[in-house]
XYZ file of C-alpha atoms in Angstrom:
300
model
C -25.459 -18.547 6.376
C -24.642 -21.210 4.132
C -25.383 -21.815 0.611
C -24.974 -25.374 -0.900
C -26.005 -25.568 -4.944
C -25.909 -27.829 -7.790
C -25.375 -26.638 -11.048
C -26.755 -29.089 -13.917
C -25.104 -29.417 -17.595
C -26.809 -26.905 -20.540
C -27.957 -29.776 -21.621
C -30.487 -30.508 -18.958
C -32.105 -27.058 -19.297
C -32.332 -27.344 -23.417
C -34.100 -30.912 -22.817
C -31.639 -32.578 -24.625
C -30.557 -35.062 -21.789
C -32.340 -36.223 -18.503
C -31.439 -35.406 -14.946
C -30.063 -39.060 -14.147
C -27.466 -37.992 -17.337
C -26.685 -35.155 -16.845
C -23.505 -34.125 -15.377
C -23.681 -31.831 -11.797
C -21.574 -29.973 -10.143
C -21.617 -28.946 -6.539
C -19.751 -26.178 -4.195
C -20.847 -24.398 -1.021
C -20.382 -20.880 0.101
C -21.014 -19.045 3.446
C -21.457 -15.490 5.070
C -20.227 -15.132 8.760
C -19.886 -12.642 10.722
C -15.861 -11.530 11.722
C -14.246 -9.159 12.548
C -11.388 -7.531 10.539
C -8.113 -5.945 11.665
C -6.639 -3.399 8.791
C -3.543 -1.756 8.041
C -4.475 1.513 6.466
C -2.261 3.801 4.750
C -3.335 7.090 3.470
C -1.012 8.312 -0.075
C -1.411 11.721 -1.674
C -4.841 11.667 -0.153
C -6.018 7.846 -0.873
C -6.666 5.599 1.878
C -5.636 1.952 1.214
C -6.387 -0.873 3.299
C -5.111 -4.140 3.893
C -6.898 -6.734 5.623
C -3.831 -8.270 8.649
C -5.987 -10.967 10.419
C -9.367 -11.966 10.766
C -11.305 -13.434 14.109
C -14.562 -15.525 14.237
C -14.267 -17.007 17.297
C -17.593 -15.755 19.460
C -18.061 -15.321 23.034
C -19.225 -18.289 24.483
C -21.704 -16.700 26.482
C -22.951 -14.436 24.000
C -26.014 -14.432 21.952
C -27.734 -16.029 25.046
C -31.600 -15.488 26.387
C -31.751 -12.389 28.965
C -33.944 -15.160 30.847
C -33.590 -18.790 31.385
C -35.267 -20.581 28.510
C -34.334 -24.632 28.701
C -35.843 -24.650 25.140
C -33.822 -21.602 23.730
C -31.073 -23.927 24.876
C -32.022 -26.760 23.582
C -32.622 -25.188 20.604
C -28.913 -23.718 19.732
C -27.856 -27.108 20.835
C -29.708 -28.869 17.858
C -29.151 -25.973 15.440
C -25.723 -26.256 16.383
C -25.874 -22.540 17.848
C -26.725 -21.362 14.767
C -27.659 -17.454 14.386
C -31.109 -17.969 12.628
C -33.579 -18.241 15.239
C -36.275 -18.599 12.418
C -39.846 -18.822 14.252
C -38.220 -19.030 17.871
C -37.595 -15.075 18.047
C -36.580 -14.173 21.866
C -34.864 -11.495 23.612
C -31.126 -12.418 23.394
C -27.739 -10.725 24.233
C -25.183 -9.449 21.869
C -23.147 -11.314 20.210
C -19.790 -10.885 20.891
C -16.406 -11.494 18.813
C -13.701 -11.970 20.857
C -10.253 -11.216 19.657
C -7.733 -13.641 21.514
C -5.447 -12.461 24.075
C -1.847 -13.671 22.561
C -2.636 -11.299 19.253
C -4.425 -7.973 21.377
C -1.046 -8.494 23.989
C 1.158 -8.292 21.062
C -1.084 -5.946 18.365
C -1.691 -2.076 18.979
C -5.313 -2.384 19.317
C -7.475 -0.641 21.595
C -10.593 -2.414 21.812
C -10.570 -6.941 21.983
C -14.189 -7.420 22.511
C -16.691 -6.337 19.482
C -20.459 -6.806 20.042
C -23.473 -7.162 17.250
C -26.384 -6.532 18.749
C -29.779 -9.006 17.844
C -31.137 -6.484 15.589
C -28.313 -5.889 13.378
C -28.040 -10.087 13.367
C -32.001 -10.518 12.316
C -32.229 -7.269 9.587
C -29.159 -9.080 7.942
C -30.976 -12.101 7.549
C -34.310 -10.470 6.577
C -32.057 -8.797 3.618
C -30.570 -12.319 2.515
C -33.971 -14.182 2.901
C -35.069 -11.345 0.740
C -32.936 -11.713 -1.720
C -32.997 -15.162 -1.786
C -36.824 -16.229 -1.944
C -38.025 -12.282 -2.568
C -39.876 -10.346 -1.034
C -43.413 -11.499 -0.072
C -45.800 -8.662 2.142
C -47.713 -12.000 3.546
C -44.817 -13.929 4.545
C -42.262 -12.478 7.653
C -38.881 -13.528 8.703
C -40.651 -15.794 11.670
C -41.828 -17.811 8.920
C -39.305 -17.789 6.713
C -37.359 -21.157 6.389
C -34.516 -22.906 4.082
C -35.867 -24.917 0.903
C -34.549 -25.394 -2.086
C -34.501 -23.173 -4.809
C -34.505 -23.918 -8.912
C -33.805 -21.578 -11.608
C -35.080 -21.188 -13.912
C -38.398 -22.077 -12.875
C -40.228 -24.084 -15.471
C -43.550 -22.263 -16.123
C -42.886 -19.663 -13.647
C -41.510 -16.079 -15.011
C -37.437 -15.758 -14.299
C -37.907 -12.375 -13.049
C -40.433 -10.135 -11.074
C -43.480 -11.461 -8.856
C -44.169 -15.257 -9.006
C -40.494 -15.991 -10.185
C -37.072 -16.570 -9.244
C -35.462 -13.601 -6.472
C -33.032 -11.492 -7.575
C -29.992 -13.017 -5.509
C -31.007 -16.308 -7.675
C -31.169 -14.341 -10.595
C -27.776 -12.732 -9.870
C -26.161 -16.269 -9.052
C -27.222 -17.988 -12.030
C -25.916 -15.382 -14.400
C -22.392 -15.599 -12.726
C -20.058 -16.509 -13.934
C -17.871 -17.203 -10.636
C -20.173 -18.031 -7.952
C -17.699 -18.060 -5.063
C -16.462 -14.252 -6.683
C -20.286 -13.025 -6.422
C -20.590 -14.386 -3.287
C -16.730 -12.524 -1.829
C -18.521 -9.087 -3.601
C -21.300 -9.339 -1.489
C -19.360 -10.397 1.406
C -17.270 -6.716 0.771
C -20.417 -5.020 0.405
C -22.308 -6.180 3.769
C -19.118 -5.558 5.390
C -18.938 -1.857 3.592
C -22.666 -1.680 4.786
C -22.177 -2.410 8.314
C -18.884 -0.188 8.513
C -20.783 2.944 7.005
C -23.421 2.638 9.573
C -20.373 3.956 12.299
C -19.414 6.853 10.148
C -21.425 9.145 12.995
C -18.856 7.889 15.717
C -15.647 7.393 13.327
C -12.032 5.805 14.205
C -10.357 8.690 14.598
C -6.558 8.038 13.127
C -3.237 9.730 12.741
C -1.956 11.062 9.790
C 1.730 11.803 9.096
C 2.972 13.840 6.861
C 6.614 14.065 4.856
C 7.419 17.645 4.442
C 11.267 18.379 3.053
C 12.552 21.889 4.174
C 15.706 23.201 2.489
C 17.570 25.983 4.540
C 20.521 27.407 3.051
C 23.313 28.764 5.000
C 24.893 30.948 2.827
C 27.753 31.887 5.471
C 28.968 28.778 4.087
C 29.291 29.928 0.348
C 31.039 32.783 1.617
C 34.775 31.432 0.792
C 34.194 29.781 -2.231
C 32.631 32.888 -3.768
C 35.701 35.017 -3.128
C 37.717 32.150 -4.728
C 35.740 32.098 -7.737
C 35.846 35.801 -7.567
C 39.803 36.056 -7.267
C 40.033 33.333 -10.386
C 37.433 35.723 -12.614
C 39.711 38.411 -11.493
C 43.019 36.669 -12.477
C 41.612 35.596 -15.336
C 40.235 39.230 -16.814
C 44.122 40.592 -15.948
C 45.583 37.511 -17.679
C 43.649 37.956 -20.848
C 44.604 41.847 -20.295
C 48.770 41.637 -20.093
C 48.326 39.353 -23.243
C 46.471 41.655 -25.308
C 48.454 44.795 -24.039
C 51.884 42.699 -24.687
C 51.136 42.311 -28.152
C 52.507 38.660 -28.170
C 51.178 35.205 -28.950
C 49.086 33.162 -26.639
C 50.889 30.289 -25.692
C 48.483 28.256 -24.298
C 49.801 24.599 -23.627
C 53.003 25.134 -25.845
C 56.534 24.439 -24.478
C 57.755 27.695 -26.011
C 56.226 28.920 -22.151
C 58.658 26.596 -20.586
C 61.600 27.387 -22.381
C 61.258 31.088 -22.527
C 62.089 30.988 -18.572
C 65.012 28.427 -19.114
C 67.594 28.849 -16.808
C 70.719 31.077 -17.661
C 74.303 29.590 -18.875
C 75.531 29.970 -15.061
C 72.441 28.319 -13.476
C 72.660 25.417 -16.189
C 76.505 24.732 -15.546
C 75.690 24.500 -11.609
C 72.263 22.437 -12.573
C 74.444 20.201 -14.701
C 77.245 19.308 -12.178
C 74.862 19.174 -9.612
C 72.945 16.047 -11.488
C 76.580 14.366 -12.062
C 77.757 14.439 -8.710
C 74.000 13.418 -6.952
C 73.890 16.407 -5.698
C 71.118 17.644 -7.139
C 68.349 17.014 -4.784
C 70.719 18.711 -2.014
C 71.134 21.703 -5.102
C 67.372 22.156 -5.095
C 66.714 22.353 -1.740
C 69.172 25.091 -0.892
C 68.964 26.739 -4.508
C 67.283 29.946 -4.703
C 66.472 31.281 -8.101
C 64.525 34.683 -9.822
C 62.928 35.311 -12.781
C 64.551 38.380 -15.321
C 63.528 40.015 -18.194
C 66.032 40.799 -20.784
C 65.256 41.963 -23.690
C 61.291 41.438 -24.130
C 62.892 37.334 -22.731
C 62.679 35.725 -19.448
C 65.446 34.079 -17.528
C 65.909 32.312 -14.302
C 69.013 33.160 -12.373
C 70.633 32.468 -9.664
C 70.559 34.819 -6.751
């Protein structure tokens, strides 16, 4: 269905110019039938969908007379096989939206063929011719054919019996036809799509689910290491406070309490002259003595 307006200047409707002055504006909008193919992904329990392509193309022998009717034929001809059979109501086939082989060969899909059946195709238009020229008990879709439309009316009320239909109503007060047009576009798709929820696409779902497992076999050796330092540590602190003397800390006084003897510094010191000492070191062997509350290193 397609919808072609003109839209005149506010000054035309105050009476302040005439129609030959007044400046127009013109778009067109349609509704067609398609069929969708969405990406859904379902986060903390919302579904979002995201439209990946979209097919029009129909069948070409869909939508056809169950009999042979030269004048059915002739008629889609002339309409340009238009869907609106306005007063020439006959039996006719599905129609069927074909998706096309080189995107179902290469797509996940289970289903390429989708069929709308006559009655689906003729309450849709009863509901647009509705809303278009309202609803009349005396008129029925047979009879029902494209004029134009003006609103407002000029002596006519803009709303209720006798006036403009609620669609033109809606329109008018828009401020974004081709927007009004898309939201009603979403919701006759919505429509159509809640009509399935007794025989639902059944999906898969896939949870994320993080499992820590400890293996504490593993923690096994570095416990007993920190338990050994906590333990060397406590006796530490213990020999310092039983010994009465100073913490050293990171003092040199540490260092040079276990200087090495008079003999061992005479052997260290001819050693370094000669450039022997790395030879010295290797085969040096050397103990710690306590003499006199002061340690030593000797040689042995």
């Amino acid at each position: 269905m397609a919808m072609q307006y003109l839209k005149s200047n506010e000054s035309w409707s105050e009476g302040r110019t005439i129609w030959e002055e007044t400046d127009i504006s013109s778009q067109e909008c349609a509704l067609f039938f398609c069929v969708n193919e969405y990406h859904d992904v379902l986060s903390q329990g919302s579904l979002q969908e995201t439209i990946v392509a979209s097919f029009i193309n129909r069948t070409t022998d869909s939508y056809r007379p169950e009999e042979d009717d030269p004048m059915v034929e002739e008629f889609f001809k002339y309409t340009n096989y238009s869907l609106d059979m306005g007063n020439r109501l006959v039996n006719l086939s599905d129609l069927q939206i074909r998706i096309p082989d080189q995107h179902f060969l290469k797509s996940n899909l289970s289903t390429q063929a989708f069929n709308i059946t006559q009655t689906a195709i003729v309450s849709l238009f009863g509901y647009l011719n509705e809303g278009l020229w309202g609803y009349d008990p005396d008129i029925t879709y047979q009879l029902m054919a494209p004029r134009r439309l003006i609103y407002p009316a000029r002596g006519a009320p803009t709303r209720g019996i006798g006036g403009s239909s609620s669609l033109m109503v809606g329109l008018e007060e828009s401020n974004d036809i081709p927007s009004t047009i898309e939201n009603v576009a979403l919701s006759l798709t919505k429509w159509m799509r809640d009509r399935d929820l007794d025989d639902p696409e059944k999906g898969t779902s896939t949870a994320n689910t993080t499992i820590i497992h400890i293996r504490w076999y593993f923690f096994i050796f570095p416990i007993i290491n920190f338990l050994a330092g906590i333990i060397f540590t406590v006796l530490c602190i213990w020999e310092t406070q039983r010994s009465g003397r100073p913490v050293w800390k990171d003092s040199i006084l540490a260092t040079l309490s276990c200087a090495p003897d008079g003999d061992l510094r005479t052997t260290l010191r001819e050693a370094a002259e000669t450039d022997k000492l790395q030879e010295l070191s290797r085969s040096l062997m050397v103990t710690w003595h306590k003499d006199k509350g002061v340690g030593h290193l000797k040689e042995t």
